[in-house]
Amino acid sequence: MKGSQLRPREDLDLPVRFARSAAATEGSGMRTDDVSGWIAERATAAEFSVERIPFAELDGWRFEKDTGNLVHRSGRFFTVEGLRVRRDAAAVPEWHQPIIRQHEVGILGILAKEFDGVLHFLMQAKMEPGNPRPIQLSPTVQATRSNYTRAHRGARVKYLEYFREPERHGRVLADVLQSEHGSWFLRKRNRNMIVEVFGDVPLLGDFRWLTLGQIGELLHRDNLVNMDARTVLACAPVGRGTALAAHSDADLLSWFTAERSGHEVSAEPVPLSAVPGWVRRESAIEHEDGRYFRVVAVAVRAGSREVTCWTQPLFEPCGEGVIAMFARRIGGVPHVLVHARVEGGFVDGVELGPTVQYMPANYAHLAAGDRPLFVDLALSPDPERVLYQAMLSEEGGRFRNTESRYTVIEVDESQVPDRPPSGYRWVTPGQLGSLVRHPHYVNVQARTLLACFNTRAVRW
Amino acid sequence: MKGSQLRPREDLDLPVRFARSAAATEGSGMRTDDVSGWIAERATAAEFSVERIPFAELDGWRFEKDTGNLVHRSGRFFTVEGLRVRRDAAAVPEWHQPIIRQHEVGILGILAKEFDGVLHFLMQAKMEPGNPRPIQLSPTVQATRSNYTRAHRGARVKYLEYFREPERHGRVLADVLQSEHGSWFLRKRNRNMIVEVFGDVPLLGDFRWLTLGQIGELLHRDNLVNMDARTVLACAPVGRGTALAAHSDADLLSWFTAERSGHEVSAEPVPLSAVPGWVRRESAIEHEDGRYFRVVAVAVRAGSREVTCWTQPLFEPCGEGVIAMFARRIGGVPHVLVHARVEGGFVDGVELGPTVQYMPANYAHLAAGDRPLFVDLALSPDPERVLYQAMLSEEGGRFRNTESRYTVIEVDESQVPDRPPSGYRWVTPGQLGSLVRHPHYVNVQARTLLACFNTRAVRW
């Protein structure tokens, strides 16, 4: 490092370069309007099929004798176990549920490269068995450690080397561990990476270079950009945004710390067979009232994946989700309303979610007063004030048919004041962007909507 | 918020104000040289005594029948349980040990107030039963939730209201959850707070206003500034420091993410009676080889605490610790060498520790090659290159006689190059300061040494 031993702590050009890419709704590669057709064509070429099967037909998976946990014979991939969650001073102080445990940290990585002075991102047309639209636009690499150490003896993960040894090929623009669905995963974290490459990169068949603006356009199509792409794009270093906000960063962090300190959450694994209220049937583990979600099994045949045939369990929710982020200008500066949420599987109890994160079917048996705050506004917004709307699905490698209506809805002071109810806070997208550089602040649903801001899918 | 709905995200004056306080080696209150005498005088006045007792004489504490866990009858305070730690691809892939579990989040809070244009901090002369020097300089408030909700029916915690409702009295300067000793606590977090007050504050007998510079002077005295004060001062918003560093912030975060991803650590509570290699005797639970630490019980009598007499368990290490941070100028800019450490009780597996964190007695039976890196240099540094040195103890409310020699040692490129071994990294104190605004990056031993930089106890 002689002579040039020091470098700037922050690359001040990066936000400008990301802004330029977000402003580019066409790029040097495929036209935006052609992406859907390309994805459809890959789907036809791949000739895959996904079928529900009874648990007895799972290959390599079994229910452990003592615990009833659903495990793979390799001891890898993931397990389905039971979870007991206890909360101090909460409306529901204790509950049990099945949960996915996956110790290993996967890589969700997007390669970035400049073409004609504009950053492009290498996106993959990738099949996931649980997706309602099975091939979606995905990160360059989306692999668990079991995948990339080839526990399933499949093909090599393409472009993996750029993320295993980024300094050999370019430089890291973002790299942070983030949680995923705290209701379905116990302490799951994935590595969200963006790596800029300076040299040539071979372009393989299932991959295309797109600008941030193109991806922003595509985020308006239903079930096209997958969850893994969205969470990585949420972590893009787009800059701090405005220097002014309703709350200083110190006050925001203090509020978050108070929320996290105020919820004593204890989440402990228990044997799956010891989870009260849940029943194991031939083809599903489900709640006795048919609510929440079920654990199912599928058989997959596909030409485009690392192995051509496999079986696996998936979690399937019992209904569509409603995910809404409220937005308001405060003193002229755009803010969004985040909610400090407890989910049993979070690494540290509380993370910031969207304003509303809600599955109507789970509340159908309850009085209206027991529903989360702001649900009515989220369910029937004034169409003219909907800044963003699309049906999007969650990770199709673990979840089946998890469609949610994601929206960003503009509200006014009469609907949500500057000082919202306890547990809610107005923050700027720039403040969320500062938090998302660090683990376990922003949950995966809020990250999807942050990606919509970063890519300018939300124009405001 | 009308009219002034917006505020700056960062208060750019704060680093200047902290620097001014750090430069002030005398303040408006007690003279620095009088603090030791005042502490000694409080010790005499308090008339306390601490005695080892057999477990059978613990009042309110018992060993649970089924598990052998040591618990309090109220179900509060803390428990001593067993822990099984498993690590992938580590020299020691699995071990068992006793561990302290304490779900509730305590408050460690220091009040700040300007006198004559200089920030002063309200420090307390507080007794903790495990301290080798039982009264030490402590934060304004140092209380578990059991304390301040008065589970032990003692007196009110003084100044607590400033930290429960800071916005009524002033403003929050720092507020972040931090881990404590990952070898002795399972997923323990405490809230580290600094609150600036604008109005008058009544000055109670056990409290004094001191500048940051005065506290820096006092950090050179053995066992005078307690651990809780040190961890809070580590979180002081002293500013980002230099704009240049050996690694950009993005590279530093990426290295940390890789370290955390590379260590698959699973830590699960087990019954204390099922911990192999540990023996419960009349007055101690100890390792069969007499190594590591022991669990003991003490009886305390004191006039100055909320209750005048109590008994409790404490953890006692089997030897003195050696904690060293190496320091080097790189390109003229001061850097320190941090180590990405796995400790079984960390919330998220890995945190940054000092260069060396080591208890010689635990390694006495091993070959020299099995000792941690850099130990020789830490044990016998060139005295002229010792930038800081003091004997300091850890939290005396849970630990007994935990003395460590804390040092900051200047090294040169021949001793540690710009690219140190895997698991180590040169960072600026400013970069550590940016990380410590967020939970679970910097461990409690490294925070002690960061406090020495923040208070200018390290002059360099």
Tab-separated table of N, CA and C in Angstrom, chain B residues 369-455:
chain	number	residue	atom	x	y	z
B	369	GLY	N	2.487	-22.687	20.396
B	369	GLY	CA	1.870	-22.491	19.089
B	369	GLY	C	0.350	-22.439	19.128
B	370	ASP	N	-0.242	-22.914	20.226
B	370	ASP	CA	-1.705	-22.894	20.335
B	370	ASP	C	-2.230	-21.614	20.957
B	371	ARG	N	-1.307	-20.718	21.328
B	371	ARG	CA	-1.770	-19.458	21.906
B	371	ARG	C	-2.232	-18.519	20.799
B	372	PRO	N	-3.053	-17.537	21.130
B	372	PRO	CA	-3.526	-16.608	20.092
B	372	PRO	C	-2.364	-15.845	19.468
B	373	LEU	N	-2.565	-15.314	18.301
B	373	LEU	CA	-1.557	-14.502	17.631
B	373	LEU	C	-1.210	-13.275	18.480
B	374	PHE	N	0.011	-12.800	18.329
B	374	PHE	CA	0.455	-11.511	18.885
B	374	PHE	C	0.561	-11.478	20.405
B	375	VAL	N	0.462	-12.657	21.046
B	375	VAL	CA	0.460	-12.671	22.501
B	375	VAL	C	1.794	-12.197	23.080
B	376	ASP	N	2.897	-12.640	22.478
B	376	ASP	CA	4.200	-12.259	23.034
B	376	ASP	C	4.398	-10.751	23.053
B	377	LEU	N	4.020	-10.135	21.940
B	377	LEU	CA	4.151	-8.685	21.843
B	377	LEU	C	3.258	-7.990	22.869
B	378	ALA	N	2.092	-8.566	23.138
B	378	ALA	CA	1.167	-7.969	24.106
B	378	ALA	C	1.667	-8.145	25.530
B	379	LEU	N	2.351	-9.278	25.795
B	379	LEU	CA	2.806	-9.563	27.156
B	379	LEU	C	4.042	-8.759	27.529
B	380	SER	N	4.930	-8.556	26.567
B	380	SER	CA	6.147	-7.802	26.905
B	380	SER	C	6.449	-6.743	25.867
B	381	PRO	N	5.674	-5.687	25.866
B	381	PRO	CA	5.920	-4.610	24.906
B	381	PRO	C	7.116	-3.760	25.337
B	382	ASP	N	7.713	-3.110	24.394
B	382	ASP	CA	8.704	-2.077	24.681
B	382	ASP	C	7.998	-0.976	25.487
B	383	PRO	N	8.432	-0.727	26.728
B	383	PRO	CA	7.711	0.229	27.590
B	383	PRO	C	7.554	1.605	26.952
B	384	GLU	N	8.498	1.977	26.099
B	384	GLU	CA	8.404	3.301	25.475
B	384	GLU	C	7.298	3.372	24.435
B	385	ARG	N	6.792	2.214	24.025
B	385	ARG	CA	5.766	2.205	22.984
B	385	ARG	C	4.390	1.866	23.547
B	386	VAL	N	4.285	1.879	24.873
B	386	VAL	CA	2.979	1.649	25.497
B	386	VAL	C	2.249	2.989	25.584
B	387	LEU	N	1.213	3.139	24.798
B	387	LEU	CA	0.493	4.416	24.732
B	387	LEU	C	-0.546	4.535	25.837
B	388	TYR	N	-0.929	3.407	26.388
B	388	TYR	CA	-1.913	3.401	27.470
B	388	TYR	C	-1.754	2.099	28.228
B	389	GLN	N	-1.915	2.161	29.549
B	389	GLN	CA	-1.857	0.937	30.352
B	389	GLN	C	-2.547	1.158	31.678
B	390	ALA	N	-3.431	0.239	32.041
B	390	ALA	CA	-4.039	0.258	33.381
B	390	ALA	C	-4.650	-1.102	33.662
B	391	MET	N	-4.757	-1.436	34.938
B	391	MET	CA	-5.515	-2.609	35.355
B	391	MET	C	-6.975	-2.178	35.486
B	392	LEU	N	-7.845	-2.866	34.775
B	392	LEU	CA	-9.267	-2.506	34.826
B	392	LEU	C	-10.083	-3.772	35.082
B	393	SER	N	-11.226	-3.585	35.731
B	393	SER	CA	-12.049	-4.759	36.031
B	393	SER	C	-13.355	-4.696	35.247
B	394	GLU	N	-13.994	-5.835	35.111
B	394	GLU	CA	-15.262	-5.912	34.379
B	394	GLU	C	-16.419	-5.705	35.360
B	395	GLU	N	-17.611	-5.708	34.868
B	395	GLU	CA	-18.850	-5.449	35.627
B	395	GLU	C	-18.871	-6.212	36.960
B	396	GLY	N	-18.786	-5.468	38.058
B	396	GLY	CA	-18.710	-6.075	39.378
B	396	GLY	C	-20.043	-6.541	39.942
B	397	GLY	N	-21.121	-6.376	39.179
B	397	GLY	CA	-22.418	-6.882	39.606
B	397	GLY	C	-22.641	-8.329	39.194
B	398	ARG	N	-21.794	-8.805	38.276
B	398	ARG	CA	-21.921	-10.190	37.800
B	398	ARG	C	-20.609	-10.956	37.937
B	399	PHE	N	-19.496	-10.221	37.991
B	399	PHE	CA	-18.184	-10.865	37.948
B	399	PHE	C	-17.365	-10.479	39.170
B	400	ARG	N	-16.505	-11.394	39.598
B	400	ARG	CA	-15.692	-11.158	40.778
B	400	ARG	C	-14.214	-11.198	40.391
B	401	ASN	N	-13.497	-10.197	40.810
B	401	ASN	CA	-12.041	-10.163	40.604
B	401	ASN	C	-11.630	-10.414	39.156
B	402	THR	N	-12.277	-9.694	38.271
B	402	THR	CA	-11.937	-9.845	36.851
B	402	THR	C	-10.982	-8.753	36.455
B	403	GLU	N	-9.759	-8.859	36.865
B	403	GLU	CA	-8.808	-7.822	36.493
B	403	GLU	C	-8.080	-8.182	35.217
B	404	SER	N	-7.958	-7.194	34.352
B	404	SER	CA	-7.161	-7.378	33.139
B	404	SER	C	-6.227	-6.191	32.987
B	405	ARG	N	-5.051	-6.473	32.410
B	405	ARG	CA	-4.164	-5.380	32.042
B	405	ARG	C	-4.568	-4.916	30.652
B	406	TYR	N	-5.148	-3.729	30.573
B	406	TYR	CA	-5.537	-3.138	29.297
B	406	TYR	C	-4.384	-2.277	28.786
B	407	THR	N	-3.991	-2.495	27.538
B	407	THR	CA	-2.907	-1.688	26.972
B	407	THR	C	-3.221	-1.263	25.547
B	408	VAL	N	-2.642	-0.152	25.162
B	408	VAL	CA	-2.567	0.224	23.751
B	408	VAL	C	-1.076	0.315	23.444
B	409	ILE	N	-0.643	-0.442	22.455
B	409	ILE	CA	0.786	-0.595	22.179
B	409	ILE	C	1.080	-0.174	20.748
B	410	GLU	N	2.029	0.726	20.599
B	410	GLU	CA	2.405	1.132	19.249
B	410	GLU	C	3.309	0.061	18.631
B	411	VAL	N	3.023	-0.315	17.408
B	411	VAL	CA	3.850	-1.307	16.709
B	411	VAL	C	4.291	-0.695	15.388
B	412	ASP	N	5.245	-1.379	14.738
B	412	ASP	CA	5.647	-0.872	13.425
B	412	ASP	C	5.366	-1.914	12.349
B	413	GLU	N	5.654	-1.526	11.106
B	413	GLU	CA	5.273	-2.367	9.979
B	413	GLU	C	5.959	-3.727	10.022
B	414	SER	N	7.182	-3.767	10.631
B	414	SER	CA	7.875	-5.062	10.687
B	414	SER	C	7.167	-6.011	11.649
B	415	GLN	N	6.455	-5.455	12.621
B	415	GLN	CA	5.741	-6.306	13.591
B	415	GLN	C	4.367	-6.726	13.074
B	416	VAL	N	3.633	-5.775	12.508
B	416	VAL	CA	2.344	-6.097	11.888
B	416	VAL	C	2.241	-5.310	10.586
B	417	PRO	N	2.198	-6.010	9.457
B	417	PRO	CA	2.160	-5.304	8.173
B	417	PRO	C	0.785	-4.679	7.895
B	418	ASP	N	0.733	-3.916	6.792
B	418	ASP	CA	-0.532	-3.289	6.389
B	418	ASP	C	-1.624	-4.329	6.177
B	419	ARG	N	-1.195	-5.476	5.648
B	419	ARG	CA	-2.164	-6.573	5.489
B	419	ARG	C	-1.908	-7.608	6.569
B	420	PRO	N	-2.602	-7.514	7.673
B	420	PRO	CA	-2.368	-8.425	8.794
B	420	PRO	C	-2.944	-9.814	8.482
B	421	PRO	N	-2.693	-10.792	9.362
B	421	PRO	CA	-3.234	-12.139	9.112
B	421	PRO	C	-4.764	-12.129	9.028
B	422	SER	N	-5.280	-13.174	8.443
B	422	SER	CA	-6.726	-13.356	8.309
B	422	SER	C	-7.421	-13.207	9.660
B	423	GLY	N	-8.527	-12.504	9.689
B	423	GLY	CA	-9.250	-12.303	10.944
B	423	GLY	C	-8.877	-11.015	11.658
B	424	TYR	N	-7.847	-10.318	11.158
B	424	TYR	CA	-7.401	-9.052	11.765
B	424	TYR	C	-7.516	-7.934	10.722
B	425	ARG	N	-7.716	-6.712	11.178
B	425	ARG	CA	-7.840	-5.599	10.241
B	425	ARG	C	-7.426	-4.296	10.901
B	426	TRP	N	-6.713	-3.456	10.140
B	426	TRP	CA	-6.399	-2.097	10.605
B	426	TRP	C	-7.581	-1.188	10.339
B	427	VAL	N	-8.062	-0.523	11.378
B	427	VAL	CA	-9.170	0.432	11.221
B	427	VAL	C	-8.808	1.703	11.976
B	428	THR	N	-9.395	2.820	11.600
B	428	THR	CA	-9.155	4.034	12.380
B	428	THR	C	-10.105	4.051	13.578
B	429	PRO	N	-9.703	4.728	14.664
B	429	PRO	CA	-10.650	4.884	15.780
B	429	PRO	C	-11.975	5.512	15.300
B	430	GLY	N	-11.911	6.400	14.295
B	430	GLY	CA	-13.136	6.994	13.748
B	430	GLY	C	-14.038	5.940	13.110
B	431	GLN	N	-13.434	4.970	12.427
B	431	GLN	CA	-14.250	3.900	11.838
B	431	GLN	C	-14.898	3.042	12.922
B	432	LEU	N	-14.131	2.750	13.993
B	432	LEU	CA	-14.736	2.015	15.111
B	432	LEU	C	-15.889	2.816	15.706
B	433	GLY	N	-15.680	4.140	15.785
B	433	GLY	CA	-16.723	5.010	16.321
B	433	GLY	C	-17.986	4.995	15.469
B	434	SER	N	-17.828	4.877	14.146
B	434	SER	CA	-19.005	4.778	13.278
B	434	SER	C	-19.715	3.450	13.500
B	435	LEU	N	-18.947	2.384	13.683
B	435	LEU	CA	-19.566	1.069	13.889
B	435	LEU	C	-20.285	0.991	15.229
B	436	VAL	N	-19.736	1.637	16.245
B	436	VAL	CA	-20.266	1.476	17.592
B	436	VAL	C	-21.588	2.242	17.781
B	437	ARG	N	-21.970	3.014	16.782
B	437	ARG	CA	-23.325	3.595	16.807
B	437	ARG	C	-24.380	2.513	16.617
B	438	HIS	N	-23.940	1.334	16.145
B	438	HIS	CA	-24.879	0.251	15.828
B	438	HIS	C	-24.577	-0.962	16.694
B	439	PRO	N	-25.577	-1.800	16.945
B	439	PRO	CA	-25.366	-2.921	17.869
B	439	PRO	C	-24.436	-3.988	17.318
B	440	HIS	N	-23.711	-4.635	18.220
B	440	HIS	CA	-23.093	-5.929	17.948
B	440	HIS	C	-21.955	-5.905	16.933
B	441	TYR	N	-21.276	-4.757	16.789
B	441	TYR	CA	-20.064	-4.724	15.976
B	441	TYR	C	-18.806	-4.819	16.845
B	442	VAL	N	-18.800	-4.100	17.970
B	442	VAL	CA	-17.569	-3.922	18.745
B	442	VAL	C	-17.783	-4.527	20.137
B	443	ASN	N	-16.944	-5.442	20.541
B	443	ASN	CA	-17.188	-6.119	21.820
B	443	ASN	C	-16.782	-5.231	23.003
B	444	VAL	N	-17.112	-5.694	24.194
B	444	VAL	CA	-17.017	-4.800	25.350
B	444	VAL	C	-15.557	-4.493	25.702
B	445	GLN	N	-14.645	-5.431	25.435
B	445	GLN	CA	-13.231	-5.155	25.711
B	445	GLN	C	-12.686	-4.106	24.738
B	446	ALA	N	-13.047	-4.228	23.464
B	446	ALA	CA	-12.608	-3.221	22.493
B	446	ALA	C	-13.264	-1.876	22.798
B	447	ARG	N	-14.486	-1.906	23.311
B	447	ARG	CA	-15.144	-0.637	23.651
B	447	ARG	C	-14.402	0.073	24.779
B	448	THR	N	-13.886	-0.684	25.754
B	448	THR	CA	-13.078	-0.047	26.808
B	448	THR	C	-11.930	0.738	26.197
B	449	LEU	N	-11.243	0.128	25.229
B	449	LEU	CA	-10.078	0.811	24.654
B	449	LEU	C	-10.513	1.951	23.734
B	450	LEU	N	-11.678	1.803	23.091
B	450	LEU	CA	-12.209	2.918	22.307
B	450	LEU	C	-12.535	4.101	23.222
B	451	ALA	N	-13.036	3.806	24.433
B	451	ALA	CA	-13.294	4.880	25.397
B	451	ALA	C	-11.999	5.605	25.743
B	452	CYS	N	-10.882	4.880	25.782
B	452	CYS	CA	-9.587	5.516	26.059
B	452	CYS	C	-9.181	6.463	24.929
B	453	PHE	N	-9.559	6.147	23.698
B	453	PHE	CA	-9.323	7.092	22.599
B	453	PHE	C	-10.272	8.281	22.700
B	454	ASN	N	-11.562	8.008	22.946
B	454	ASN	CA	-12.559	9.086	22.982
B	454	ASN	C	-12.268	10.114	24.073
B	455	THR	N	-11.708	9.655	25.180
B	455	THR	CA	-11.438	10.551	26.315
B	455	THR	C	-10.007	11.075	26.293
